Coordinates of C-alpha atoms in Angstrom, one line a residue:
G57 CA 0.0 0.0 0.0
G58 CA 2.8 2.6 0.5
E59 CA 4.0 2.7 -3.1
W60 CA 2.2 6.0 -3.7
Q61 CA 4.0 7.5 -0.6
T62 CA 7.4 6.3 -2.0
A63 CA 6.5 7.7 -5.4
L64 CA 5.7 11.1 -3.9
A65 CA 8.9 11.1 -1.9
L66 CA 10.9 10.4 -5.0
L67 CA 9.2 13.2 -6.9
D68 CA 10.1 15.5 -4.0
E69 CA 13.7 14.3 -3.9
M70 CA 14.0 14.9 -7.7
D71 CA 12.9 18.5 -7.0
Q72 CA 15.3 18.9 -4.0
R73 CA 18.2 17.7 -6.1
S74 CA 17.2 19.9 -9.1
V75 CA 16.6 16.9 -11.2
P76 CA 13.9 17.8 -13.8
R77 CA 10.7 15.9 -13.3
D78 CA 9.4 14.5 -16.5
V79 CA 6.3 12.9 -17.8
V80 CA 7.6 9.4 -17.1
A81 CA 8.2 10.2 -13.4
Y82 CA 4.7 11.7 -13.1
N83 CA 3.1 8.8 -14.9
A84 CA 4.8 6.4 -12.5
A85 CA 3.6 8.3 -9.5
I86 CA 0.1 8.6 -10.8
S87 CA 0.1 4.8 -11.5
A88 CA 1.2 4.2 -7.9
C89 CA -2.0 6.0 -6.7
E90 CA -4.1 3.4 -8.5
G91 CA -3.2 0.6 -6.1
A92 CA -4.1 2.7 -3.1
G93 CA -7.4 3.7 -4.7
N94 CA -6.3 7.3 -4.4
G95 CA -7.8 9.0 -7.4
R96 CA -7.8 12.5 -5.9
L97 CA -4.0 12.3 -5.4
A98 CA -3.6 11.0 -8.9
V99 CA -5.6 14.0 -10.2
G100 CA -3.4 16.3 -8.1
L101 CA -0.3 14.9 -9.7
F102 CA -1.8 15.1 -13.1
N103 CA -2.6 18.7 -12.6
G104 CA 0.9 19.3 -11.2
M105 CA 2.4 17.9 -14.3
E106 CA 0.4 20.4 -16.4
A107 CA 1.4 23.2 -14.0
E108 CA 5.1 22.3 -14.7
S109 CA 4.3 22.7 -18.5
L110 CA 4.7 19.0 -19.1
Q111 CA 2.4 17.7 -21.9
P112 CA 0.4 14.7 -20.7
T113 CA 0.5 11.6 -22.9
V114 CA -2.0 8.8 -23.6
V115 CA -0.1 6.9 -20.8
S116 CA -0.7 9.9 -18.4
Y117 CA -4.4 10.0 -19.1
N118 CA -4.7 6.2 -18.8
A119 CA -2.9 6.3 -15.5
V120 CA -5.1 9.0 -14.0
L121 CA -8.2 7.2 -15.4
A122 CA -7.2 3.9 -13.9
A123 CA -6.5 5.5 -10.5
C124 CA -9.7 7.5 -10.5
S125 CA -11.8 4.4 -11.4
Q126 CA -10.6 2.8 -8.2
D127 CA -11.7 5.7 -6.0
A128 CA -15.3 5.5 -4.9
S129 CA -15.5 9.3 -4.5
I130 CA -14.9 10.0 -8.2
N131 CA -17.8 9.2 -10.7
L132 CA -17.9 8.1 -14.3
D133 CA -18.8 11.6 -15.5
Y134 CA -15.3 12.7 -14.4
G135 CA -13.7 9.8 -16.3
L136 CA -15.7 10.7 -19.4
A137 CA -14.6 14.4 -19.1
L138 CA -11.0 13.2 -18.9
V139 CA -11.5 11.3 -22.2
R140 CA -13.0 14.3 -23.8
S141 CA -10.0 16.4 -22.6
M142 CA -7.7 13.8 -24.0
E143 CA -9.3 14.0 -27.4
S144 CA -9.2 17.8 -27.3
E145 CA -5.4 17.4 -26.9
Q146 CA -5.4 15.3 -30.1
L147 CA -4.6 12.2 -28.1
A148 CA -6.5 9.1 -29.3
P149 CA -8.0 6.9 -26.6
N150 CA -6.9 3.3 -26.8
T151 CA -7.9 -0.1 -25.4
V152 CA -6.3 0.8 -22.0
T153 CA -8.4 4.0 -21.9
F154 CA -11.6 2.2 -22.4
N155 CA -10.7 -0.7 -20.0
S156 CA -10.0 2.0 -17.4
L157 CA -13.6 3.2 -17.8
L158 CA -15.2 -0.3 -17.3
P159 CA -14.8 -0.4 -13.4
W160 CA -16.8 2.8 -13.2
C161 CA -19.6 1.3 -15.3
A162 CA -19.7 -1.7 -13.1
K163 CA -19.8 0.2 -9.8
D164 CA -22.4 2.8 -10.8
G165 CA -24.7 0.5 -12.5
S166 CA -24.1 1.8 -16.0
W167 CA -23.1 -1.7 -17.2

């Protein structure tokens, strides 16, 4: 369960050592949030990446979608809005994207 804490600590250490944080580092940290069911933290990291002028990739969107789908406090509408945002950035959803939406459908009865 503490992988997300380790991931955050590593992001902080990168910053302290003046090592530029990149999309790969953020994607890994966002993915670590999935196992903890901490979608809100994943969204915060995703927004932090954008605040650092890093361009999210399909992997970034898929990671935040997967993490959010495991968080009971985040609904399917948010996931669908993320997919629309992804498409507005000219990023094509893939199989992983749609697979990340399926848990939401199952838990909110949309299935």
